[in-house]
Amino acid sequence: MNRLSRERRADLLHLLNDGLSIRAAGRFTKTKPDTIVKLVVDAGWACLLEHHRRVRNLTCATVQVDEIWSFVGKKAHRMSEAERRWGRGDAYTFTALDPDSRLLVAWMVGPRTRATAAYFLRDLSRCIRGRFQLTTDAAGYYADAAEFAFRDRPWSQRVDYAQIWKHSVPRDHISHVPKTERVPLVIYGDPDPGDIATTYVERHNLTMRMEMRRFHRRTNAHSKKVDNHAHAVATHAFQYNFVRPHGTLTRLMNGKPTTPAMAAGLAERPWSWAEVVQLIEAQEPTARDVAARRKDRRTASLVRTT
């Protein structure tokens, strides 16, 4: 059974999460694109399972939520009515960030709807214990989604929820470029006015666009399948939390490489890409399992032909 070596897998994942496309990474490592796509899927599943196992029972004071746009297959305004279905066109990634530890607590890929926001906030509620302050933008579906997601919590652990309303106002009589004013709005609870912001999670949107080629606005390296898109996001989220040291956190720790997971108390040191590959290998079938599966397929084929 042919498999890529651990070193090549680690190199490929490193290149893909540094902003290279699949074909560019294949040229550097002399690997076929189909093989790299399979690695992205395997890495996504392994990173997703490990993220759900480790990022639980957090104590966060504040959480900022936002969504970032991307597309799969084709941009929505170029699609015909026959092509409009979920899995093609606009694909939004909902993200929740702890501004204190910079930890990416939760994420979800889906359409920009109330149902997606509700299930995303429900997953966020499972990750954090205790009361915390939540801030989102003023999208119309967030208020109902938050009410659905946190309704099962005891009253002492309910969230303090606020929104940021953005609107453009004229700058002056000379400049024609309007400026954006941010107005905080308390939805329920008792949020701290000084912490009502979405600046940190919006800055993380830039990180996602810079580190994943498929998130570029003008690119031919966009995702062709929504499943591959989600697997790429899962790998990015894990490397952001556990693998790559954060510049600001490292500076605050006097030069000691520090990841968001370390700042949140989920890890003692930065992970290496080789350790991420070990997560993939733990999920892979052995050569004996593959041989048995092939034997079962041959047997079933013989039964159908006879």
PDB file of C-alpha atoms in Angstrom:
ATOM      1  CA  MET A   1       0.000   0.000   0.000  1.00  0.00           C
ATOM      2  CA  ASN A   2       1.608   3.246  -1.187  1.00  0.00           C
ATOM      3  CA  ARG A   3       1.551   6.233   1.167  1.00  0.00           C
ATOM      4  CA  LEU A   4       3.381   9.514   1.366  1.00  0.00           C
ATOM      5  CA  SER A   5       6.119   9.704   3.953  1.00  0.00           C
ATOM      6  CA  ARG A   6       5.498  11.605   7.167  1.00  0.00           C
ATOM      7  CA  GLU A   7       8.047  14.253   6.182  1.00  0.00           C
ATOM      8  CA  ARG A   8       6.392  14.933   2.811  1.00  0.00           C
ATOM      9  CA  ARG A   9       2.942  15.114   4.369  1.00  0.00           C
ATOM     10  CA  ALA A  10       4.222  17.600   6.942  1.00  0.00           C
ATOM     11  CA  ASP A  11       5.843  19.693   4.200  1.00  0.00           C
ATOM     12  CA  LEU A  12       2.645  19.701   2.126  1.00  0.00           C
ATOM     13  CA  LEU A  13       0.469  20.774   5.048  1.00  0.00           C
ATOM     14  CA  HIS A  14       2.961  23.498   5.912  1.00  0.00           C
ATOM     15  CA  LEU A  15       2.956  24.832   2.352  1.00  0.00           C
ATOM     16  CA  LEU A  16      -0.828  24.719   2.004  1.00  0.00           C
ATOM     17  CA  ASN A  17      -1.272  26.638   5.254  1.00  0.00           C
ATOM     18  CA  ASP A  18       1.258  29.239   4.152  1.00  0.00           C
ATOM     19  CA  GLY A  19      -0.992  30.341   1.315  1.00  0.00           C
ATOM     20  CA  LEU A  20       0.135  28.097  -1.561  1.00  0.00           C
ATOM     21  CA  SER A  21      -2.333  26.469  -3.897  1.00  0.00           C
ATOM     22  CA  ILE A  22      -2.570  22.720  -4.335  1.00  0.00           C
ATOM     23  CA  ARG A  23      -0.767  22.755  -7.690  1.00  0.00           C
ATOM     24  CA  ALA A  24       2.004  25.037  -6.404  1.00  0.00           C
ATOM     25  CA  ALA A  25       2.570  22.775  -3.394  1.00  0.00           C
ATOM     26  CA  GLY A  26       2.600  19.786  -5.745  1.00  0.00           C
ATOM     27  CA  ARG A  27       5.310  21.383  -7.868  1.00  0.00           C
ATOM     28  CA  PHE A  28       7.474  22.032  -4.826  1.00  0.00           C
ATOM     29  CA  THR A  29       7.159  18.483  -3.464  1.00  0.00           C
ATOM     30  CA  LYS A  30       6.655  16.585  -6.760  1.00  0.00           C
ATOM     31  CA  THR A  31       3.251  15.296  -5.648  1.00  0.00           C
ATOM     32  CA  LYS A  32       0.127  14.807  -7.754  1.00  0.00           C
ATOM     33  CA  PRO A  33      -2.805  17.161  -7.063  1.00  0.00           C
ATOM     34  CA  ASP A  34      -5.230  14.282  -6.393  1.00  0.00           C
ATOM     35  CA  THR A  35      -2.898  12.972  -3.705  1.00  0.00           C
ATOM     36  CA  ILE A  36      -2.765  16.398  -2.067  1.00  0.00           C
ATOM     37  CA  VAL A  37      -6.561  16.715  -2.127  1.00  0.00           C
ATOM     38  CA  LYS A  38      -6.839  13.378  -0.313  1.00  0.00           C
ATOM     39  CA  LEU A  39      -4.308  14.626   2.249  1.00  0.00           C
ATOM     40  CA  VAL A  40      -6.409  17.758   2.819  1.00  0.00           C
ATOM     41  CA  VAL A  41      -9.492  15.613   3.468  1.00  0.00           C
ATOM     42  CA  ASP A  42      -7.643  13.265   5.834  1.00  0.00           C
ATOM     43  CA  ALA A  43      -6.037  16.163   7.686  1.00  0.00           C
ATOM     44  CA  GLY A  44      -9.379  17.955   7.983  1.00  0.00           C
ATOM     45  CA  TRP A  45     -11.077  14.987   9.615  1.00  0.00           C
ATOM     46  CA  ALA A  46      -8.179  14.367  12.017  1.00  0.00           C
ATOM     47  CA  CYS A  47      -7.904  18.042  12.998  1.00  0.00           C
ATOM     48  CA  LEU A  48     -11.671  18.361  13.455  1.00  0.00           C
ATOM     49  CA  LEU A  49     -11.834  15.374  15.820  1.00  0.00           C
ATOM     50  CA  GLU A  50      -8.851  16.601  17.834  1.00  0.00           C
ATOM     51  CA  HIS A  51     -10.282  20.118  18.018  1.00  0.00           C
ATOM     52  CA  HIS A  52     -13.597  18.822  19.390  1.00  0.00           C
ATOM     53  CA  ARG A  53     -11.725  16.646  21.897  1.00  0.00           C
ATOM     54  CA  ARG A  54      -9.478  19.396  23.253  1.00  0.00           C
ATOM     55  CA  VAL A  55     -11.404  22.667  22.918  1.00  0.00           C
ATOM     56  CA  ARG A  56     -13.985  22.032  25.636  1.00  0.00           C
ATOM     57  CA  ASN A  57     -14.861  23.438  29.094  1.00  0.00           C
ATOM     58  CA  LEU A  58     -13.219  26.789  28.412  1.00  0.00           C
ATOM     59  CA  THR A  59     -13.507  29.811  30.688  1.00  0.00           C
ATOM     60  CA  CYS A  60     -13.700  32.832  28.397  1.00  0.00           C
ATOM     61  CA  ALA A  61     -14.620  36.320  29.515  1.00  0.00           C
ATOM     62  CA  THR A  62     -15.531  37.605  26.051  1.00  0.00           C
ATOM     63  CA  VAL A  63     -16.094  36.012  22.642  1.00  0.00           C
ATOM     64  CA  GLN A  64     -16.325  37.795  19.294  1.00  0.00           C
ATOM     65  CA  VAL A  65     -18.249  36.245  16.393  1.00  0.00           C
ATOM     66  CA  ASP A  66     -18.124  37.084  12.706  1.00  0.00           C
ATOM     67  CA  GLU A  67     -18.474  35.415   9.294  1.00  0.00           C
ATOM     68  CA  ILE A  68     -16.161  35.526   6.295  1.00  0.00           C
ATOM     69  CA  TRP A  69     -17.260  35.104   2.679  1.00  0.00           C
ATOM     70  CA  SER A  70     -15.795  32.715   0.141  1.00  0.00           C
ATOM     71  CA  PHE A  71     -17.165  30.727  -2.783  1.00  0.00           C
ATOM     72  CA  VAL A  72     -17.207  27.156  -4.026  1.00  0.00           C
ATOM     73  CA  GLY A  73     -17.155  26.260  -7.704  1.00  0.00           C
ATOM     74  CA  LYS A  74     -18.444  29.593  -8.979  1.00  0.00           C
ATOM     75  CA  LYS A  75     -19.434  32.969  -7.603  1.00  0.00           C
ATOM     76  CA  ALA A  76     -23.151  33.276  -6.919  1.00  0.00           C
ATOM     77  CA  HIS A  77     -23.805  36.154  -9.305  1.00  0.00           C
ATOM     78  CA  ARG A  78     -22.434  34.058 -12.188  1.00  0.00           C
ATOM     79  CA  MET A  79     -24.637  31.034 -11.510  1.00  0.00           C
ATOM     80  CA  SER A  80     -27.788  30.176 -13.405  1.00  0.00           C
ATOM     81  CA  GLU A  81     -30.998  29.171 -11.659  1.00  0.00           C
ATOM     82  CA  ALA A  82     -30.309  25.494 -12.414  1.00  0.00           C
ATOM     83  CA  GLU A  83     -26.900  25.705 -10.694  1.00  0.00           C
ATOM     84  CA  ARG A  84     -28.158  27.348  -7.503  1.00  0.00           C
ATOM     85  CA  ARG A  85     -27.903  24.769  -4.750  1.00  0.00           C
ATOM     86  CA  TRP A  86     -26.014  24.407  -1.491  1.00  0.00           C
ATOM     87  CA  GLY A  87     -22.449  23.378  -2.149  1.00  0.00           C
ATOM     88  CA  ARG A  88     -21.948  25.812  -5.022  1.00  0.00           C
ATOM     89  CA  GLY A  89     -21.709  29.566  -4.900  1.00  0.00           C
ATOM     90  CA  ASP A  90     -21.389  31.541  -1.680  1.00  0.00           C
ATOM     91  CA  ALA A  91     -19.922  29.708   1.311  1.00  0.00           C
ATOM     92  CA  TYR A  92     -19.613  31.551   4.624  1.00  0.00           C
ATOM     93  CA  THR A  93     -17.322  30.518   7.465  1.00  0.00           C
ATOM     94  CA  PHE A  94     -18.607  31.497  10.907  1.00  0.00           C
ATOM     95  CA  THR A  95     -15.827  31.974  13.463  1.00  0.00           C
ATOM     96  CA  ALA A  96     -15.740  32.672  17.212  1.00  0.00           C
ATOM     97  CA  LEU A  97     -12.568  34.117  18.749  1.00  0.00           C
ATOM     98  CA  ASP A  98     -11.493  34.694  22.336  1.00  0.00           C
ATOM     99  CA  PRO A  99      -9.716  38.089  22.257  1.00  0.00           C
ATOM    100  CA  ASP A 100      -7.746  37.387  25.449  1.00  0.00           C
ATOM    101  CA  SER A 101      -6.036  34.157  24.348  1.00  0.00           C
ATOM    102  CA  ARG A 102      -6.649  34.684  20.574  1.00  0.00           C
ATOM    103  CA  LEU A 103      -8.077  31.134  20.543  1.00  0.00           C
ATOM    104  CA  LEU A 104     -10.368  30.190  17.670  1.00  0.00           C
ATOM    105  CA  VAL A 105     -13.028  28.564  19.823  1.00  0.00           C
ATOM    106  CA  ALA A 106     -15.464  27.387  17.139  1.00  0.00           C
ATOM    107  CA  TRP A 107     -16.091  27.588  13.413  1.00  0.00           C
ATOM    108  CA  MET A 108     -18.662  26.367  10.904  1.00  0.00           C
ATOM    109  CA  VAL A 109     -18.990  26.434   7.101  1.00  0.00           C
ATOM    110  CA  GLY A 110     -22.464  26.956   5.712  1.00  0.00           C
ATOM    111  CA  PRO A 111     -24.909  29.350   4.066  1.00  0.00           C
ATOM    112  CA  ARG A 112     -25.528  32.732   5.651  1.00  0.00           C
ATOM    113  CA  THR A 113     -28.823  31.793   7.281  1.00  0.00           C
ATOM    114  CA  ARG A 114     -30.442  31.803  10.702  1.00  0.00           C
ATOM    115  CA  ALA A 115     -30.193  28.003  10.955  1.00  0.00           C
ATOM    116  CA  THR A 116     -26.434  27.968  10.355  1.00  0.00           C
ATOM    117  CA  ALA A 117     -25.903  30.742  12.900  1.00  0.00           C
ATOM    118  CA  ALA A 118     -28.052  28.909  15.459  1.00  0.00           C
ATOM    119  CA  TYR A 119     -26.174  25.613  15.173  1.00  0.00           C
ATOM    120  CA  PHE A 120     -22.858  27.450  15.190  1.00  0.00           C
ATOM    121  CA  LEU A 121     -23.696  29.312  18.410  1.00  0.00           C
ATOM    122  CA  ARG A 122     -24.996  26.056  19.869  1.00  0.00           C
ATOM    123  CA  ASP A 123     -21.592  24.487  19.274  1.00  0.00           C
ATOM    124  CA  LEU A 124     -19.952  27.561  20.809  1.00  0.00           C
ATOM    125  CA  SER A 125     -22.120  27.140  23.906  1.00  0.00           C
ATOM    126  CA  ARG A 126     -20.848  23.572  24.343  1.00  0.00           C
ATOM    127  CA  CYS A 127     -17.227  24.759  24.269  1.00  0.00           C
ATOM    128  CA  ILE A 128     -17.510  27.356  27.059  1.00  0.00           C
ATOM    129  CA  ARG A 129     -18.679  26.879  30.613  1.00  0.00           C
ATOM    130  CA  GLY A 130     -19.947  29.701  32.765  1.00  0.00           C
ATOM    131  CA  ARG A 131     -21.163  33.154  31.851  1.00  0.00           C
ATOM    132  CA  PHE A 132     -19.403  35.135  29.123  1.00  0.00           C
ATOM    133  CA  GLN A 133     -19.929  38.200  26.946  1.00  0.00           C
ATOM    134  CA  LEU A 134     -20.798  37.671  23.285  1.00  0.00           C
ATOM    135  CA  THR A 135     -20.460  40.287  20.547  1.00  0.00           C
ATOM    136  CA  THR A 136     -21.585  39.913  16.930  1.00  0.00           C
ATOM    137  CA  ASP A 137     -22.316  42.265  14.073  1.00  0.00           C
ATOM    138  CA  ALA A 138     -25.834  43.465  13.387  1.00  0.00           C
ATOM    139  CA  ALA A 139     -26.910  40.691  10.994  1.00  0.00           C
ATOM    140  CA  GLY A 140     -30.618  40.110  11.446  1.00  0.00           C
ATOM    141  CA  TYR A 141     -30.400  36.410  12.252  1.00  0.00           C
ATOM    142  CA  TYR A 142     -27.979  36.579  15.207  1.00  0.00           C
ATOM    143  CA  ALA A 143     -30.470  37.659  17.875  1.00  0.00           C
ATOM    144  CA  ASP A 144     -32.869  34.747  17.221  1.00  0.00           C
ATOM    145  CA  ALA A 145     -29.961  32.332  16.795  1.00  0.00           C
ATOM    146  CA  ALA A 146     -28.454  33.338  20.152  1.00  0.00           C
ATOM    147  CA  GLU A 147     -31.818  32.924  21.869  1.00  0.00           C
ATOM    148  CA  PHE A 148     -32.076  29.378  20.456  1.00  0.00           C
ATOM    149  CA  ALA A 149     -28.443  28.426  21.197  1.00  0.00           C
ATOM    150  CA  PHE A 150     -28.292  29.515  24.849  1.00  0.00           C
ATOM    151  CA  ARG A 151     -31.854  28.804  25.972  1.00  0.00           C
ATOM    152  CA  ASP A 152     -30.887  25.576  27.831  1.00  0.00           C
ATOM    153  CA  ARG A 153     -28.310  27.313  30.028  1.00  0.00           C
ATOM    154  CA  PRO A 154     -29.127  28.152  33.654  1.00  0.00           C
ATOM    155  CA  TRP A 155     -29.868  31.802  34.272  1.00  0.00           C
ATOM    156  CA  SER A 156     -26.553  32.271  36.093  1.00  0.00           C
ATOM    157  CA  GLN A 157     -24.686  31.041  32.980  1.00  0.00           C
ATOM    158  CA  ARG A 158     -26.580  32.995  30.347  1.00  0.00           C
ATOM    159  CA  VAL A 159     -24.530  35.184  28.032  1.00  0.00           C
ATOM    160  CA  ASP A 160     -24.320  38.958  28.020  1.00  0.00           C
ATOM    161  CA  TYR A 161     -25.069  39.679  24.389  1.00  0.00           C
ATOM    162  CA  ALA A 162     -24.374  42.866  22.407  1.00  0.00           C
ATOM    163  CA  GLN A 163     -24.103  43.810  18.748  1.00  0.00           C
ATOM    164  CA  ILE A 164     -22.009  46.264  16.772  1.00  0.00           C
ATOM    165  CA  TRP A 165     -24.003  48.364  14.302  1.00  0.00           C
ATOM    166  CA  LYS A 166     -21.983  49.857  11.462  1.00  0.00           C
ATOM    167  CA  HIS A 167     -23.154  52.705   9.273  1.00  0.00           C
ATOM    168  CA  SER A 168     -21.426  55.162   6.974  1.00  0.00           C
ATOM    169  CA  VAL A 169     -21.488  58.902   7.592  1.00  0.00           C
ATOM    170  CA  PRO A 170     -19.933  61.737   5.546  1.00  0.00           C
ATOM    171  CA  ARG A 171     -16.377  62.508   6.642  1.00  0.00           C
ATOM    172  CA  ASP A 172     -16.303  66.224   5.801  1.00  0.00           C
ATOM    173  CA  HIS A 173     -17.158  68.636   3.011  1.00  0.00           C
ATOM    174  CA  ILE A 174     -13.845  67.980   1.229  1.00  0.00           C
ATOM    175  CA  SER A 175     -13.416  64.194   1.303  1.00  0.00           C
ATOM    176  CA  HIS A 176     -15.915  62.114  -0.656  1.00  0.00           C
ATOM    177  CA  VAL A 177     -14.978  58.894   1.176  1.00  0.00           C
ATOM    178  CA  PRO A 178     -17.406  58.236   4.053  1.00  0.00           C
ATOM    179  CA  LYS A 179     -16.220  56.933   7.382  1.00  0.00           C
ATOM    180  CA  THR A 180     -17.738  53.991   9.241  1.00  0.00           C
ATOM    181  CA  GLU A 181     -19.147  54.544  12.686  1.00  0.00           C
ATOM    182  CA  ARG A 182     -19.557  51.606  15.067  1.00  0.00           C
ATOM    183  CA  VAL A 183     -22.474  51.871  17.472  1.00  0.00           C
ATOM    184  CA  PRO A 184     -22.742  49.289  20.305  1.00  0.00           C
ATOM    185  CA  LEU A 185     -26.206  47.934  21.038  1.00  0.00           C
ATOM    186  CA  VAL A 186     -27.050  45.802  24.084  1.00  0.00           C
ATOM    187  CA  ILE A 187     -29.428  42.945  23.216  1.00  0.00           C
ATOM    188  CA  TYR A 188     -29.765  41.348  26.655  1.00  0.00           C
ATOM    189  CA  GLY A 189     -27.742  40.806  29.791  1.00  0.00           C
ATOM    190  CA  ASP A 190     -25.182  43.240  31.206  1.00  0.00           C
ATOM    191  CA  PRO A 191     -22.229  43.408  28.773  1.00  0.00           C
ATOM    192  CA  ASP A 192     -19.226  45.605  29.499  1.00  0.00           C
ATOM    193  CA  PRO A 193     -19.340  48.556  27.065  1.00  0.00           C
ATOM    194  CA  GLY A 194     -15.549  48.555  26.767  1.00  0.00           C
ATOM    195  CA  ASP A 195     -15.556  44.960  25.444  1.00  0.00           C
ATOM    196  CA  ILE A 196     -18.301  45.373  22.832  1.00  0.00           C
ATOM    197  CA  ALA A 197     -16.224  44.955  19.672  1.00  0.00           C
ATOM    198  CA  THR A 198     -15.485  42.560  16.817  1.00  0.00           C
ATOM    199  CA  THR A 199     -12.015  43.878  15.922  1.00  0.00           C
ATOM    200  CA  TYR A 200     -10.058  40.764  16.860  1.00  0.00           C
ATOM    201  CA  VAL A 201     -12.233  38.323  14.945  1.00  0.00           C
ATOM    202  CA  GLU A 202     -12.234  40.661  11.926  1.00  0.00           C
ATOM    203  CA  ARG A 203      -8.433  40.676  12.057  1.00  0.00           C
ATOM    204  CA  HIS A 204      -8.526  36.890  12.036  1.00  0.00           C
ATOM    205  CA  ASN A 205     -10.516  37.074   8.797  1.00  0.00           C
ATOM    206  CA  LEU A 206      -7.429  38.637   7.221  1.00  0.00           C
ATOM    207  CA  THR A 207      -5.311  35.780   8.583  1.00  0.00           C
ATOM    208  CA  MET A 208      -7.606  33.257   6.924  1.00  0.00           C
ATOM    209  CA  ARG A 209      -7.461  35.064   3.580  1.00  0.00           C
ATOM    210  CA  MET A 210      -3.660  35.289   3.705  1.00  0.00           C
ATOM    211  CA  GLU A 211      -3.001  31.694   4.812  1.00  0.00           C
ATOM    212  CA  MET A 212      -5.523  29.852   2.611  1.00  0.00           C
ATOM    213  CA  ARG A 213      -5.295  30.393  -1.122  1.00  0.00           C
ATOM    214  CA  ARG A 214      -8.863  29.221  -1.658  1.00  0.00           C
ATOM    215  CA  PHE A 215     -10.108  32.222   0.368  1.00  0.00           C
ATOM    216  CA  HIS A 216      -8.656  34.797  -2.026  1.00  0.00           C
ATOM    217  CA  ARG A 217     -11.309  36.918  -3.692  1.00  0.00           C
ATOM    218  CA  ARG A 218      -9.764  36.706  -7.163  1.00  0.00           C
ATOM    219  CA  THR A 219      -8.196  33.303  -7.679  1.00  0.00           C
ATOM    220  CA  ASN A 220      -8.378  30.161  -9.757  1.00  0.00           C
ATOM    221  CA  ALA A 221      -7.404  28.091  -6.693  1.00  0.00           C
ATOM    222  CA  HIS A 222     -10.904  28.327  -5.202  1.00  0.00           C
ATOM    223  CA  SER A 223     -12.615  25.301  -3.699  1.00  0.00           C
ATOM    224  CA  LYS A 224     -14.361  23.024  -6.155  1.00  0.00           C
ATOM    225  CA  LYS A 225     -16.221  21.016  -3.479  1.00  0.00           C
ATOM    226  CA  VAL A 226     -17.710  22.339  -0.274  1.00  0.00           C
ATOM    227  CA  ASP A 227     -16.446  19.310   1.695  1.00  0.00           C
ATOM    228  CA  ASN A 228     -12.854  20.065   0.704  1.00  0.00           C
ATOM    229  CA  HIS A 229     -13.468  23.693   1.662  1.00  0.00           C
ATOM    230  CA  ALA A 230     -14.558  22.659   5.160  1.00  0.00           C
ATOM    231  CA  HIS A 231     -11.596  20.284   5.553  1.00  0.00           C
ATOM    232  CA  ALA A 232      -9.202  23.098   4.650  1.00  0.00           C
ATOM    233  CA  VAL A 233     -10.811  25.343   7.279  1.00  0.00           C
ATOM    234  CA  ALA A 234     -10.509  22.590   9.903  1.00  0.00           C
ATOM    235  CA  THR A 235      -6.789  22.199   9.185  1.00  0.00           C
ATOM    236  CA  HIS A 236      -6.268  25.968   9.322  1.00  0.00           C
ATOM    237  CA  ALA A 237      -8.130  26.261  12.642  1.00  0.00           C
ATOM    238  CA  PHE A 238      -5.999  23.551  14.228  1.00  0.00           C
ATOM    239  CA  GLN A 239      -2.705  24.960  12.995  1.00  0.00           C
ATOM    240  CA  TYR A 240      -3.742  28.455  14.103  1.00  0.00           C
ATOM    241  CA  ASN A 241      -4.584  27.230  17.610  1.00  0.00           C
ATOM    242  CA  PHE A 242      -1.876  24.635  18.188  1.00  0.00           C
ATOM    243  CA  VAL A 243       0.931  24.787  15.608  1.00  0.00           C
ATOM    244  CA  ARG A 244       1.952  28.323  14.653  1.00  0.00           C
ATOM    245  CA  PRO A 245       3.133  30.664  17.451  1.00  0.00           C
ATOM    246  CA  HIS A 246       1.144  33.889  17.626  1.00  0.00           C
ATOM    247  CA  GLY A 247       3.239  37.054  17.216  1.00  0.00           C
ATOM    248  CA  THR A 248       1.507  39.145  19.893  1.00  0.00           C
ATOM    249  CA  LEU A 249       1.350  36.300  22.422  1.00  0.00           C
ATOM    250  CA  THR A 250       5.018  35.492  21.835  1.00  0.00           C
ATOM    251  CA  ARG A 251       5.948  39.126  22.407  1.00  0.00           C
ATOM    252  CA  LEU A 252       3.941  39.224  25.646  1.00  0.00           C
ATOM    253  CA  MET A 253       5.764  36.090  26.828  1.00  0.00           C
ATOM    254  CA  ASN A 254       9.155  37.762  26.323  1.00  0.00           C
ATOM    255  CA  GLY A 255       9.998  35.895  23.138  1.00  0.00           C
ATOM    256  CA  LYS A 256       8.812  32.419  24.159  1.00  0.00           C
ATOM    257  CA  PRO A 257       6.898  30.892  21.183  1.00  0.00           C
ATOM    258  CA  THR A 258       3.276  30.843  22.329  1.00  0.00           C
ATOM    259  CA  THR A 259       0.220  29.583  20.482  1.00  0.00           C
ATOM    260  CA  PRO A 260      -3.399  30.501  21.313  1.00  0.00           C
ATOM    261  CA  ALA A 261      -3.880  26.992  22.721  1.00  0.00           C
ATOM    262  CA  MET A 262      -0.991  27.575  25.115  1.00  0.00           C
ATOM    263  CA  ALA A 263      -2.458  30.917  26.207  1.00  0.00           C
ATOM    264  CA  ALA A 264      -5.799  29.180  26.850  1.00  0.00           C
ATOM    265  CA  GLY A 265      -4.160  26.373  28.848  1.00  0.00           C
ATOM    266  CA  LEU A 266      -4.870  23.658  26.275  1.00  0.00           C
ATOM    267  CA  ALA A 267      -1.236  22.901  25.349  1.00  0.00           C
ATOM    268  CA  GLU A 268       2.201  23.202  26.920  1.00  0.00           C
ATOM    269  CA  ARG A 269       4.192  23.824  23.733  1.00  0.00           C
ATOM    270  CA  PRO A 270       3.607  24.440  20.015  1.00  0.00           C
ATOM    271  CA  TRP A 271       2.755  21.369  17.994  1.00  0.00           C
ATOM    272  CA  SER A 272       4.807  20.344  14.978  1.00  0.00           C
ATOM    273  CA  TRP A 273       3.390  19.381  11.608  1.00  0.00           C
ATOM    274  CA  ALA A 274       4.790  15.877  12.147  1.00  0.00           C
ATOM    275  CA  GLU A 275       2.503  15.529  15.177  1.00  0.00           C
ATOM    276  CA  VAL A 276      -0.453  16.613  13.042  1.00  0.00           C
ATOM    277  CA  VAL A 277       0.480  13.901  10.548  1.00  0.00           C
ATOM    278  CA  GLN A 278       0.463  11.402  13.412  1.00  0.00           C
ATOM    279  CA  LEU A 279      -3.182  12.337  14.027  1.00  0.00           C
ATOM    280  CA  ILE A 280      -3.885  11.464  10.396  1.00  0.00           C
ATOM    281  CA  GLU A 281      -2.041   8.158  10.659  1.00  0.00           C
ATOM    282  CA  ALA A 282      -4.063   7.233  13.749  1.00  0.00           C
ATOM    283  CA  GLN A 283      -7.269   7.509  11.671  1.00  0.00           C
ATOM    284  CA  GLU A 284      -5.968   5.593   8.653  1.00  0.00           C
ATOM    285  CA  PRO A 285      -6.751   1.918   8.059  1.00  0.00           C
ATOM    286  CA  THR A 286      -3.898  -0.575   8.192  1.00  0.00           C
ATOM    287  CA  ALA A 287      -2.721  -2.555   5.186  1.00  0.00           C
ATOM    288  CA  ARG A 288      -4.603  -5.603   6.512  1.00  0.00           C
ATOM    289  CA  ASP A 289      -7.863  -3.607   6.740  1.00  0.00           C
ATOM    290  CA  VAL A 290      -7.436  -2.344   3.177  1.00  0.00           C
ATOM    291  CA  ALA A 291      -6.760  -5.874   1.904  1.00  0.00           C
ATOM    292  CA  ALA A 292      -9.862  -7.212   3.663  1.00  0.00           C
ATOM    293  CA  ARG A 293     -11.988  -4.415   2.242  1.00  0.00           C
ATOM    294  CA  ARG A 294     -10.730  -5.146  -1.278  1.00  0.00           C
ATOM    295  CA  LYS A 295     -11.445  -8.833  -0.796  1.00  0.00           C
ATOM    296  CA  ASP A 296     -15.013  -8.056   0.307  1.00  0.00           C
ATOM    297  CA  ARG A 297     -15.504  -5.891  -2.790  1.00  0.00           C
ATOM    298  CA  ARG A 298     -14.249  -8.638  -5.099  1.00  0.00           C
ATOM    299  CA  THR A 299     -16.535 -11.153  -3.415  1.00  0.00           C
ATOM    300  CA  ALA A 300     -19.553  -8.858  -3.760  1.00  0.00           C
ATOM    301  CA  SER A 301     -18.704  -8.286  -7.425  1.00  0.00           C
ATOM    302  CA  LEU A 302     -18.586 -12.021  -8.067  1.00  0.00           C
ATOM    303  CA  VAL A 303     -21.949 -12.510  -6.355  1.00  0.00           C
ATOM    304  CA  ARG A 304     -23.566  -9.815  -8.524  1.00  0.00           C
ATOM    305  CA  THR A 305     -22.174 -11.278 -11.755  1.00  0.00           C
ATOM    306  CA  THR A 306     -23.308 -14.816 -10.939  1.00  0.00           C
TER     307      THR A 306
END
